[in-house]
CSV table of C-alpha atoms and ligand atoms in Angstrom, one decimal:
chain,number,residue,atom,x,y,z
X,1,UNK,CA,-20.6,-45.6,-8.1
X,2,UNK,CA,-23.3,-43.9,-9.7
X,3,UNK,CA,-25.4,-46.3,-11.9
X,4,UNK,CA,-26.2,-43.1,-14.6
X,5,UNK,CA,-22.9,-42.5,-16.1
X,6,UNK,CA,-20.7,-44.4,-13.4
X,7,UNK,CA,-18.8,-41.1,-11.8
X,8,UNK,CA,-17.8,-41.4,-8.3
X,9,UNK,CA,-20.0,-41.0,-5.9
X,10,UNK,CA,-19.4,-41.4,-1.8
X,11,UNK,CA,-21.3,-42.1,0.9
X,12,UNK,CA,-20.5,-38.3,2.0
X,13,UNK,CA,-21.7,-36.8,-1.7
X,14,UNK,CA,-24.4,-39.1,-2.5
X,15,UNK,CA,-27.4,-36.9,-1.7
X,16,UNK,CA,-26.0,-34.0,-3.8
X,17,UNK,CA,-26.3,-36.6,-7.2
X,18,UNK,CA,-29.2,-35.1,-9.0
X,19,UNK,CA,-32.8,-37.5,-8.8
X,20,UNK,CA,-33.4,-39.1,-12.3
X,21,UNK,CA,-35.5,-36.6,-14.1
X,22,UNK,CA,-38.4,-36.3,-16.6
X,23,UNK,CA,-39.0,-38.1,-19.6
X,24,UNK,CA,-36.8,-36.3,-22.4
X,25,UNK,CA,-33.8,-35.8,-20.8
X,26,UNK,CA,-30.9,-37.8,-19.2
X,27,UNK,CA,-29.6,-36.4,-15.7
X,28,UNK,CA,-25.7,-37.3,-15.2
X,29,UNK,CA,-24.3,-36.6,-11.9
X,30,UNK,CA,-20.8,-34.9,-12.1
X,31,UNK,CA,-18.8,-34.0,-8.9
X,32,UNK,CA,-16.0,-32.4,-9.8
X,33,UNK,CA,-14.0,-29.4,-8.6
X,34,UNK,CA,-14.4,-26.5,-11.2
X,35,UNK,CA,-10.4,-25.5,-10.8
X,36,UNK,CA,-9.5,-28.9,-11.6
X,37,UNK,CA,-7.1,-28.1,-14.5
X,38,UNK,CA,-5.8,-25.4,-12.8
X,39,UNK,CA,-5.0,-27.9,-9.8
X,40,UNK,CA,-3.4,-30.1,-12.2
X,41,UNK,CA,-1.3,-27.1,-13.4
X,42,UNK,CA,-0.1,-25.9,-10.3
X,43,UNK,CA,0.8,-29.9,-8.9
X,44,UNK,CA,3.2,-29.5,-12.2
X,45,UNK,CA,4.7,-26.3,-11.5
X,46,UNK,CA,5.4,-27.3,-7.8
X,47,UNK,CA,6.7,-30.7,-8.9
X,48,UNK,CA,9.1,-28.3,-10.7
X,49,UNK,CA,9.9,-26.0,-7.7
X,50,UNK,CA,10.4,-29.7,-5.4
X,51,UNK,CA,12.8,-31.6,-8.1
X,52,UNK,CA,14.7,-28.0,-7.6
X,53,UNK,CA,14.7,-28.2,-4.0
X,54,UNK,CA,12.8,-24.4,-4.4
X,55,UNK,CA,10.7,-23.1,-1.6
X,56,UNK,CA,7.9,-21.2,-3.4
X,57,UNK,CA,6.0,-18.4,-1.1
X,58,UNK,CA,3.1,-16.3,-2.7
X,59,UNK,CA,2.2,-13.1,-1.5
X,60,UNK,CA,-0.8,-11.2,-1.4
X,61,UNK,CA,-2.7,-8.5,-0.7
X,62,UNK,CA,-4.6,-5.4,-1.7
X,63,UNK,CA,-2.9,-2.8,-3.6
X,64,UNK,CA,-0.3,-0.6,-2.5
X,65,UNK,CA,-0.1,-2.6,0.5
X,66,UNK,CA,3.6,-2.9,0.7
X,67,UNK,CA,4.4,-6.5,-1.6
X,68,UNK,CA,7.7,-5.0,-3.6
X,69,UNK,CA,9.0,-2.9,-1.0
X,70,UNK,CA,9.1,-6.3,1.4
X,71,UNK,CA,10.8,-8.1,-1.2
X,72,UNK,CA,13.2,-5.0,-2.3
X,73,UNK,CA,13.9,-4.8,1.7
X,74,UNK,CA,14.3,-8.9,1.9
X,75,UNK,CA,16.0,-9.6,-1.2
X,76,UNK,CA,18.6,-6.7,0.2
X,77,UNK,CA,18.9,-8.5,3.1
X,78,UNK,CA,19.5,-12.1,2.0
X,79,UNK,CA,21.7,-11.4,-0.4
X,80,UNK,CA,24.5,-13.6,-0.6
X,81,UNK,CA,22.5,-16.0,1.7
X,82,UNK,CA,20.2,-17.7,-0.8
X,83,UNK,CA,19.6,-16.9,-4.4
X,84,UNK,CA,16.1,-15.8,-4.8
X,85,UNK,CA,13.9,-15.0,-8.0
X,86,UNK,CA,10.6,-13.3,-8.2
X,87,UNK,CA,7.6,-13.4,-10.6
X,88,UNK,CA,5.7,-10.4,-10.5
X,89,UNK,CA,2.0,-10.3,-11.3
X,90,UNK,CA,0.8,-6.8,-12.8
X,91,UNK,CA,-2.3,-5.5,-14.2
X,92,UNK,CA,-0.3,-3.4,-16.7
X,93,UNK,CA,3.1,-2.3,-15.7
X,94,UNK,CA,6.9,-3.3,-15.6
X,95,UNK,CA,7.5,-1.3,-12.7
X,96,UNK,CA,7.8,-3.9,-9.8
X,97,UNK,CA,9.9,-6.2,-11.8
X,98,UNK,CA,12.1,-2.9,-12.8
X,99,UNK,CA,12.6,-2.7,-8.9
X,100,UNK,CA,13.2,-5.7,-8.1
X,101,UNK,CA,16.0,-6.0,-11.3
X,102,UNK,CA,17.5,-2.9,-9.5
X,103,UNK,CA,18.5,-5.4,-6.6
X,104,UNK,CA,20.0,-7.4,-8.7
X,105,UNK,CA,18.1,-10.5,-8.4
X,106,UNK,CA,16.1,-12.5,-11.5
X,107,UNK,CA,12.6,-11.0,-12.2
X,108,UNK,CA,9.9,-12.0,-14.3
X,109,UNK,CA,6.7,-9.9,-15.1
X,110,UNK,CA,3.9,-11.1,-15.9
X,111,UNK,CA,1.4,-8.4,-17.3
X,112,UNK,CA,-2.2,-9.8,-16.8
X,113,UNK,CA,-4.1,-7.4,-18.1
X,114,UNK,CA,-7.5,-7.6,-17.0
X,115,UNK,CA,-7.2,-10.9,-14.8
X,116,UNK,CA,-7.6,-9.6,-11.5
X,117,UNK,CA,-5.3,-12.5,-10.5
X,118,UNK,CA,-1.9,-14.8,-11.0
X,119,UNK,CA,-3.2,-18.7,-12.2
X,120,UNK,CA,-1.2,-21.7,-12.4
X,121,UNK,CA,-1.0,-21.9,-16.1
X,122,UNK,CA,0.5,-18.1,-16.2
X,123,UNK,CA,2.9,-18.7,-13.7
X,124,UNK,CA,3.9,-22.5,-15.7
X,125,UNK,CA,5.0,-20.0,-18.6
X,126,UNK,CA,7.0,-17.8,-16.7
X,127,UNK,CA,8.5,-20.3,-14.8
X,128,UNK,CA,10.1,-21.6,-18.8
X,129,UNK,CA,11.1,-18.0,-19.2
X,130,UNK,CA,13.4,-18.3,-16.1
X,131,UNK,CA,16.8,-19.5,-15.1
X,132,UNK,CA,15.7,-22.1,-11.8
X,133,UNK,CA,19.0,-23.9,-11.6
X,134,UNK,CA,20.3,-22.5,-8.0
X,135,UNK,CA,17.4,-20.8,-7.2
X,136,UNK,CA,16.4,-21.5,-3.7
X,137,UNK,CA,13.3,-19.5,-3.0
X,138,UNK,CA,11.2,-18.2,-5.5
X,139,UNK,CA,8.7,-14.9,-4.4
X,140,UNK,CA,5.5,-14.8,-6.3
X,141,UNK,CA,4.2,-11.3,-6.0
X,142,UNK,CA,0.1,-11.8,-6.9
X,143,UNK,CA,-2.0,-9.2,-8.1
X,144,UNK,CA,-3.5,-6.6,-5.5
X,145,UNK,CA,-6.4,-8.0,-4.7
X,146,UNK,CA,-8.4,-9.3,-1.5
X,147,UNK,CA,-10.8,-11.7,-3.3
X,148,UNK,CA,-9.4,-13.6,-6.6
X,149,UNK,CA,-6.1,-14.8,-5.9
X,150,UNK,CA,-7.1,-17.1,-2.5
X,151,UNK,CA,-9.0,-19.1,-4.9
X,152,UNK,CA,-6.2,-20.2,-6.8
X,153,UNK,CA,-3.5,-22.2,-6.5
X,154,UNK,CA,-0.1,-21.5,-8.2
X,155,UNK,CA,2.2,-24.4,-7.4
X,156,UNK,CA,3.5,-22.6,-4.2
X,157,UNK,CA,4.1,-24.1,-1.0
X,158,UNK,CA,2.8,-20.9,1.7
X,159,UNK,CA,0.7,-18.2,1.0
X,160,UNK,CA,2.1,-14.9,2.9
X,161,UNK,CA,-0.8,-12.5,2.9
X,162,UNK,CA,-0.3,-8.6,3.7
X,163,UNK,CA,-2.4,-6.0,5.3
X,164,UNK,CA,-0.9,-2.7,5.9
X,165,UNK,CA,-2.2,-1.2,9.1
X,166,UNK,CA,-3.8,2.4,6.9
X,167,UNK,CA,-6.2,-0.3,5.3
X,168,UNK,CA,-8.1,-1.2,8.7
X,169,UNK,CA,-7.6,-4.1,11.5
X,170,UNK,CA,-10.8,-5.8,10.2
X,171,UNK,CA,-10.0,-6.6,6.9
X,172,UNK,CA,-9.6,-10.4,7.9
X,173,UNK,CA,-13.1,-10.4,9.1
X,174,UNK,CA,-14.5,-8.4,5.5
X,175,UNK,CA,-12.4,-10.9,3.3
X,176,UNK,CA,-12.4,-14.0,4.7
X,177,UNK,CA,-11.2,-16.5,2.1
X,178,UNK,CA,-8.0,-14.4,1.3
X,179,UNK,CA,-7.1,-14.6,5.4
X,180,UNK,CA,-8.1,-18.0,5.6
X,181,UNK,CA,-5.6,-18.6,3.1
X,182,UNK,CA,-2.4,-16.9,5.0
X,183,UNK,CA,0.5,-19.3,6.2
X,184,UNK,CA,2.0,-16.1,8.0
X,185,UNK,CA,0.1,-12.6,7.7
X,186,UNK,CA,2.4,-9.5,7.9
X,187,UNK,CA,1.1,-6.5,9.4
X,188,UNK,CA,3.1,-3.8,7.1
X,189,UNK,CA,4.3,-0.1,7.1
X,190,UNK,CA,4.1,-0.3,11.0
X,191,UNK,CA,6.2,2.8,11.0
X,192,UNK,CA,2.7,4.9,10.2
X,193,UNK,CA,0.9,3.5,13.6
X,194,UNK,CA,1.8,6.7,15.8
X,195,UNK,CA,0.1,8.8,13.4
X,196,UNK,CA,-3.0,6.2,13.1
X,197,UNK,CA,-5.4,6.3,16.2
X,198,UNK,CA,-7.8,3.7,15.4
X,199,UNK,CA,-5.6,0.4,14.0
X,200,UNK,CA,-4.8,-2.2,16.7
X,201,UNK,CA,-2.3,-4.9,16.1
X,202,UNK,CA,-4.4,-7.6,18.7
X,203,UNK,CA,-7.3,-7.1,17.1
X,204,UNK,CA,-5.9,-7.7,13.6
X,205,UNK,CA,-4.9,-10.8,15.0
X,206,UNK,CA,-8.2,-11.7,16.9
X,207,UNK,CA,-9.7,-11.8,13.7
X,208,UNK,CA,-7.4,-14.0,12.2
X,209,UNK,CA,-7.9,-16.1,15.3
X,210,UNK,CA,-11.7,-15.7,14.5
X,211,UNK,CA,-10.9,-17.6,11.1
X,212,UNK,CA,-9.6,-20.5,12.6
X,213,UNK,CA,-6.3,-19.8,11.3
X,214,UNK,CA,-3.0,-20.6,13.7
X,215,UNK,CA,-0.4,-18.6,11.1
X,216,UNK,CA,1.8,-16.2,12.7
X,217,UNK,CA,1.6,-12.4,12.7
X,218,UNK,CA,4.7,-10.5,12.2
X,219,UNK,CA,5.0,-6.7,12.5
X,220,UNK,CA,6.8,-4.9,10.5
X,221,UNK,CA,8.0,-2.0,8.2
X,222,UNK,CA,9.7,-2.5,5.2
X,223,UNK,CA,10.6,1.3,4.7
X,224,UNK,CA,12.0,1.8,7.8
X,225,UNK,CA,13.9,-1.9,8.1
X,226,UNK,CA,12.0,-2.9,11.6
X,227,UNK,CA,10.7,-6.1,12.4
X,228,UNK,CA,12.6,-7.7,9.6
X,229,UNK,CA,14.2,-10.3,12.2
X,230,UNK,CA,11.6,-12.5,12.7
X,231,UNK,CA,10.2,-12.4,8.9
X,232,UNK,CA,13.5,-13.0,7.5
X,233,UNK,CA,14.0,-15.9,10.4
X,234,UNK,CA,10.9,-17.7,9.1
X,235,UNK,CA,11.8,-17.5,5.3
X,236,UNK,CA,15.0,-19.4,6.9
X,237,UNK,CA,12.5,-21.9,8.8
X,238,UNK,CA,10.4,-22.2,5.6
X,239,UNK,CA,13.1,-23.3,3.1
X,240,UNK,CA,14.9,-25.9,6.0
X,241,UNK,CA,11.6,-27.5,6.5
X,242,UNK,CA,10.4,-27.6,2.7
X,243,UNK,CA,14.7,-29.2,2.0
X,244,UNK,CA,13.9,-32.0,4.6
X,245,UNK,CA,10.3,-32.1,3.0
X,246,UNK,CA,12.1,-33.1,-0.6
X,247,UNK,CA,14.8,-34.8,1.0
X,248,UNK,CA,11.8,-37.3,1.9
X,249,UNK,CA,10.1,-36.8,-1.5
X,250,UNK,CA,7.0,-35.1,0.0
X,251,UNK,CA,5.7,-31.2,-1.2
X,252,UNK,CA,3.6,-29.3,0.6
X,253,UNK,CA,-0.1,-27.3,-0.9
X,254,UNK,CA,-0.6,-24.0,0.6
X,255,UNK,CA,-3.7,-23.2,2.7
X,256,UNK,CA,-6.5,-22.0,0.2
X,257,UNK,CA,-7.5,-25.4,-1.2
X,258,UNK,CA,-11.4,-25.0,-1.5
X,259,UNK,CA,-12.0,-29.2,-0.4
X,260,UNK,CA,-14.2,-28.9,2.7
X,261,UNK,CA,-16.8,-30.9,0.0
X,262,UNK,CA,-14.4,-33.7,0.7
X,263,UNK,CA,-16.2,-34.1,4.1
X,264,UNK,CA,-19.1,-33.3,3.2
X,265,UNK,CA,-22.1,-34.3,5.7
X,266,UNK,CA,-25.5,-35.7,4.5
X,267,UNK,CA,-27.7,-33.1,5.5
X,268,UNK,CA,-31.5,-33.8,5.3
U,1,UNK,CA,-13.3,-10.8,-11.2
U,2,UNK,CA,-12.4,-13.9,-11.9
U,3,UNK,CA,-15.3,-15.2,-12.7
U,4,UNK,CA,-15.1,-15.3,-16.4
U,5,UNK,CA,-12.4,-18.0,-16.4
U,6,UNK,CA,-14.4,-19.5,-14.2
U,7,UNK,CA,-17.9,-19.6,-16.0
U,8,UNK,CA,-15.1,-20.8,-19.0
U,9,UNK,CA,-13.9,-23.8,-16.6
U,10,UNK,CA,-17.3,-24.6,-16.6
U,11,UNK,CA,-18.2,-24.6,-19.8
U,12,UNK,CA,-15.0,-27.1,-20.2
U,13,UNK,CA,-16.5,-29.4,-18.0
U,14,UNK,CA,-20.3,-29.4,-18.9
U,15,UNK,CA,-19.2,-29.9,-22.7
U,16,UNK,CA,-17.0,-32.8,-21.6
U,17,UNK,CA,-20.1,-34.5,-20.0
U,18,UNK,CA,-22.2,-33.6,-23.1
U,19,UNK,CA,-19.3,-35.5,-25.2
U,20,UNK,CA,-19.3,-38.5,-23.1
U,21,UNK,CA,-22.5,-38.9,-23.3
U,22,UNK,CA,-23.1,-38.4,-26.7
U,23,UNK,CA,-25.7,-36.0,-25.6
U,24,UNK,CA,-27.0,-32.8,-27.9
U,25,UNK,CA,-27.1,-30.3,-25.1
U,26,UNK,CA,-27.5,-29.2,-21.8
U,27,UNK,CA,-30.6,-28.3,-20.5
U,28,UNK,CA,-29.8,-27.4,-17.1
U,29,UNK,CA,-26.4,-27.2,-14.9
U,30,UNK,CA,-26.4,-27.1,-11.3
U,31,UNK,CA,-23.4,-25.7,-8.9
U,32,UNK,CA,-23.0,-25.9,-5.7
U,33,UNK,CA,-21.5,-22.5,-4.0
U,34,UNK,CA,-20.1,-22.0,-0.9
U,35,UNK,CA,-19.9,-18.7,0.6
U,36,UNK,CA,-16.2,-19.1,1.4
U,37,UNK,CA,-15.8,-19.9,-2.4
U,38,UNK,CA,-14.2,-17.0,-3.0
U,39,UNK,CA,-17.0,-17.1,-5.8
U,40,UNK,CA,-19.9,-14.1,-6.1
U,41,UNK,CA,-23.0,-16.0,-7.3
U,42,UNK,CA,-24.3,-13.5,-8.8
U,43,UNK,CA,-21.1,-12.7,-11.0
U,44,UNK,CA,-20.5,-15.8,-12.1
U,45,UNK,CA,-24.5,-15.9,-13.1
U,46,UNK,CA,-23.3,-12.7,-14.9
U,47,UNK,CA,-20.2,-14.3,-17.2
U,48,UNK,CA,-21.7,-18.0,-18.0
U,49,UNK,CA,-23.9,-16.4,-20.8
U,50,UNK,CA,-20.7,-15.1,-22.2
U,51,UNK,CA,-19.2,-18.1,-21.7
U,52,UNK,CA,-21.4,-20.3,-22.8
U,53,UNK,CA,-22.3,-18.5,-26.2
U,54,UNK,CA,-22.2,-20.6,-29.0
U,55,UNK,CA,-21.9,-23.5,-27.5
U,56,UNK,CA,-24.2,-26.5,-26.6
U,57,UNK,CA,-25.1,-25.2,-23.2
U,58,UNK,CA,-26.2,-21.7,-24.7
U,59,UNK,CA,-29.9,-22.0,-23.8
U,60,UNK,CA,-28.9,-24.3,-20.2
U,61,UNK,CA,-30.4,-22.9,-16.8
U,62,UNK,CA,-27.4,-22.2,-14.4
U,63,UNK,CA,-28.5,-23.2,-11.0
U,64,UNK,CA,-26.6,-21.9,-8.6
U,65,UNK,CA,-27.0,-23.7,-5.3
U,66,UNK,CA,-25.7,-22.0,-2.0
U,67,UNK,CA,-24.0,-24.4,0.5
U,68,UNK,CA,-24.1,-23.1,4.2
U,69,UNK,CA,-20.8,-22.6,6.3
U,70,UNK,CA,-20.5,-25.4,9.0
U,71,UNK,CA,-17.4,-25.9,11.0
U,72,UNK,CA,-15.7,-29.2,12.9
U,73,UNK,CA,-14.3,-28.5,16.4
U,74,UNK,CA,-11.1,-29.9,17.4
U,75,UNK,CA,-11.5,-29.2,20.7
U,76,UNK,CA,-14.3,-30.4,21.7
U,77,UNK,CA,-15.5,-32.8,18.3
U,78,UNK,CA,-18.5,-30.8,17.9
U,79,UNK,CA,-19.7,-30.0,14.1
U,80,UNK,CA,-21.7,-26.7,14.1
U,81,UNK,CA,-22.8,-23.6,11.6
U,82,UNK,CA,-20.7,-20.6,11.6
U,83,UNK,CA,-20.7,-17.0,10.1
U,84,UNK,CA,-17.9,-17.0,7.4
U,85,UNK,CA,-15.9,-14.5,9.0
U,86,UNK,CA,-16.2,-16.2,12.9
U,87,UNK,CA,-15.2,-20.1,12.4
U,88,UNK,CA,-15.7,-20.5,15.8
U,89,UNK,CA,-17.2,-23.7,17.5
U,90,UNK,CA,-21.0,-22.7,18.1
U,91,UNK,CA,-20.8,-25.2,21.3
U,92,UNK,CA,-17.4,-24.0,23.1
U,93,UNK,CA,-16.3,-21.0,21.4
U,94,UNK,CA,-13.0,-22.3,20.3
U,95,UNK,CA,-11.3,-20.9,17.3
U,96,UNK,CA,-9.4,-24.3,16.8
U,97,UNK,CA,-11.9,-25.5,13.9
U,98,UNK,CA,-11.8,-27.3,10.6
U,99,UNK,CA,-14.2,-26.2,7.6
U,100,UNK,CA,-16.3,-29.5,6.7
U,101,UNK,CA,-18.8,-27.3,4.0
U,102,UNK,CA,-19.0,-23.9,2.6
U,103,UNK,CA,-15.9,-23.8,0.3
U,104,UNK,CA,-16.9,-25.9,-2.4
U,105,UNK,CA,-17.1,-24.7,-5.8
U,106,UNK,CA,-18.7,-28.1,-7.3
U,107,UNK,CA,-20.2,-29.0,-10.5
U,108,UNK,CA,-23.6,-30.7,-8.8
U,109,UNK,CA,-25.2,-32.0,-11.9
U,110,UNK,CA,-25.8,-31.7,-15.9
U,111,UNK,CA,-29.2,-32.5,-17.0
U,112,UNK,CA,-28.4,-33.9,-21.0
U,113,UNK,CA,-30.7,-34.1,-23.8
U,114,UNK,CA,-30.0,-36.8,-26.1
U,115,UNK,CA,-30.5,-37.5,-29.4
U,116,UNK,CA,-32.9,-40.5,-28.6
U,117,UNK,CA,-35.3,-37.9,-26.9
U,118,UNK,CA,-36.9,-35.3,-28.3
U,119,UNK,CA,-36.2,-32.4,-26.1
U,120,UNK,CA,-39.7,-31.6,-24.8
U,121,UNK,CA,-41.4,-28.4,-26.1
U,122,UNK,CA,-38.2,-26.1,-26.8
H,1,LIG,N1,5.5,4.3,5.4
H,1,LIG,C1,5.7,3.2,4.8
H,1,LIG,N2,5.3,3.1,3.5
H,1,LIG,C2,5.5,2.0,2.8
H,1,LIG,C3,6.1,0.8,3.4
H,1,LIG,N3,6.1,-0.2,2.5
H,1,LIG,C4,5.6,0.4,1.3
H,1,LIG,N4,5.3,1.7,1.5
H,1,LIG,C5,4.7,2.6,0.5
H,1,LIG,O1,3.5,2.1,0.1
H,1,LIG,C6,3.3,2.3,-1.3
H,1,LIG,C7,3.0,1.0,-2.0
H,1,LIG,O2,4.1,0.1,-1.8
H,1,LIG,P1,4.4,-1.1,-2.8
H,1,LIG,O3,5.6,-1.8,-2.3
H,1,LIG,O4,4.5,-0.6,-4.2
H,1,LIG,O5,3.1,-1.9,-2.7
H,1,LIG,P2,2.6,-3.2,-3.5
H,1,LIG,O6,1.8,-4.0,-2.6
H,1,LIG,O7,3.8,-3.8,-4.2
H,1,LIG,O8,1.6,-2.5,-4.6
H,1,LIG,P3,1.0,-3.2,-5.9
H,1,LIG,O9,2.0,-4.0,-6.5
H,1,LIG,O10,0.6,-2.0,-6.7
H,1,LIG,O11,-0.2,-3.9,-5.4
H,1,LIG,C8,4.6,3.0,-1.8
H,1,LIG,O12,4.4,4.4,-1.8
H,1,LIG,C9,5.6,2.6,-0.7
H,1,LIG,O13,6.7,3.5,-0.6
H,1,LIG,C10,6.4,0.9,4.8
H,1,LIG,O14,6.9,0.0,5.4
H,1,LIG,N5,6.2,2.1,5.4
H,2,LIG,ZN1,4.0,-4.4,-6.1
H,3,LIG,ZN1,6.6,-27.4,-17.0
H,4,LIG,ZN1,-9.7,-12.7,-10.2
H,5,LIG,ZN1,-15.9,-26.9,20.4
């Protein structure tokens, strides 16, 4: 305990508690993470999705990279499997929840205008606007974008992050966080590779590797219905394990969690 | 970028400290940055002045401390620094490693005036 203003304080944080300070003014020591609210939010909406027995998957990745036409090729193929529903997160448009209406299946929009990203207390409204009875899995398609939406944490259980082989095999090592943060990455619109000299599947996957990160790679092509097995065989995986997971009364938080200050060192 | 709500979760949190301790302002906020953050410093130096307009932290220096990137082998148990795209063990090379620092996004410290002291030439 900190003797200024009694906050916590641990034998791995102490030495970042600010040194009492000049005359005139009082120093308190907080530590606190920043997206705290937003933490609390999300813990909410995934109590929702558990009570449900809902698997929640969030996907990501830059623009244009292939999000709706996975889900408009998925939902097409589980149908009359599971029940699925989708949020859709949209600078400005209707469009991808338009398409993913066409299939038949429950879609929300949400229109962020200028947030470059989905939070917890967006998707908490939509998720009011919604019909969840029956629902089993719930896609959240994020904003396209390779920085923003790693940092924050919807109430999901996985993160599935995209990268379409025209954008580049090392956009895992130029955006880290948002790799770091993939439970499964999906190397999209694999169709295009015999007319694309320089993008190398192994390599894409070396620098996942290179991020510490174990989650598997799956290639495949929406458009052109390959690869589909072994994606649509791990959404199967996903929602046995997080059914036994509520059937025990445990959840599960996606990768992203910023909390390495947790175990924080004392450094000199 | 996010940064905006960001630099306005901030000013949530600073004001909450000024209210408990019955403080007039903040002089002076330090946060701690890590490079895997998914935070750019230098945006989020950018939006706390429109963030914090108006309220009591208007006038506060926003210290923005940078954290470096160490890693925790599981391999082999050793705790080394690392590039934030290569999380690899500096000692064996293996990419089987936790993050122990360099993700934080942490509200270090508030430095408060209080009524009880005059705020010294300001
Ligand atoms: N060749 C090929 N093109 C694809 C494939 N998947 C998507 N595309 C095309 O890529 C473009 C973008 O696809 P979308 O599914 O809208 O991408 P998105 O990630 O949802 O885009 P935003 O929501 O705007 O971020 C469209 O022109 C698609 O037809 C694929 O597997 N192969
Ligand atoms: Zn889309
Ligand atoms: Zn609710
Ligand atoms: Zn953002
Ligand atoms: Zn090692």
């Amino acid at each position: 305990m900190c003797d200024t203003c009694g906050c916590n304080l641990t034998p791995g944080n102490r030495h970042l508690a600010y040194k009492p300070v000049a005359r005139g003014a009082t120093a308190v020591s907080v530590l606190k993470g920043l997206l705290a609210k937003n933490d609390d939010q999300a813990g909410h909406n995934r109590a929702h999705f558990d009570r449900r027995g809902i698997l929640a998957l969030n996907l990501m990745s830059s623009p244009g990279s292939g999000k709706t036409a996975l889900l408009e090729a998925t939902l097409t193929a589980l149908k009359g499997e599971f029940t699925c529903a989708v949020i859709e997160g949209d600078l400005e448009t209707e469009n991808d929840a338009e398409r993913i209406r066409a299939k038949g299946v429950q879609a929300h929009q949400i229109v962020t205008g200028t947030a470059c990203h989905l939070d917890a207390h967006l998707v908490h409204d939509a998720l009011h606007e919604m019909k969840l009875d029956g629902v089993d899995i719930l896609f959240i398609e994020n904003v396209g974008n390779l920085v923003c939406p790693a940092s924050f944490d919807l109430g999901q259980h996985l993160n599935v992050t995209l990268l379409s082989v025209t954008e580049g095999d090392d956009k895992p090592a130029k955006y880290p966080v948002m790799f770091r943060a993939a439970d499964a990455l999906l190397l999209t619109k694999t169709d295009l590779l015999p007319v694309l000299d320089d993008f190398d599947l192994d390599r894409a996957e070396a620098h996942l590797r290179n991020l510490a990160n174990p989650a598997p790679v799956l290639h495949l092509s929406a458009r052109k219905d390959a690869g589909m097995g072994p994606w649509l065989d791990w959404i199967r995986v996903q929602l046995a394990q997080q059914l036994a997971r509520v059937a025990a009364g445990q959840s599960r938080r996606p990768a992203i969690q910023p909390d390495g200050a947790r175990y924080h060192h004392t450094e000199a | 970028m996010h940064e905006l709500s960001i630099a306005q979760a901030l000013v949530e949190q600073v004001e909450a400290v000024i209210r408990t301790h019955h403080a007039l302002r903040a002089s002076l906020i330090r946060v701690r940055v890590g490079p895997l953050a998914g935070v750019v410093p230098e945006l989020l130096a950018h939006a706390f002045p429109l963030a914090a307009a108006g309220s009591r932290m208007e006038h506060a220096e926003l210290a923005l401390v940078k954290a470096p990137v160490r890693v925790l082998c599981e391999r082999c148990g050793a705790e080394s620094e690392a590039a934030m795209n290569r999380l690899l063990c500096a000692e064996c090379g293996d990419w089987h490693t936790r993050i122990v620092s360099g993700d934080e996004l942490l509200l270090e410290s508030v430095e408060l005036e209080t009524a009880a002291s005059p705020s010294p030439a300001s």
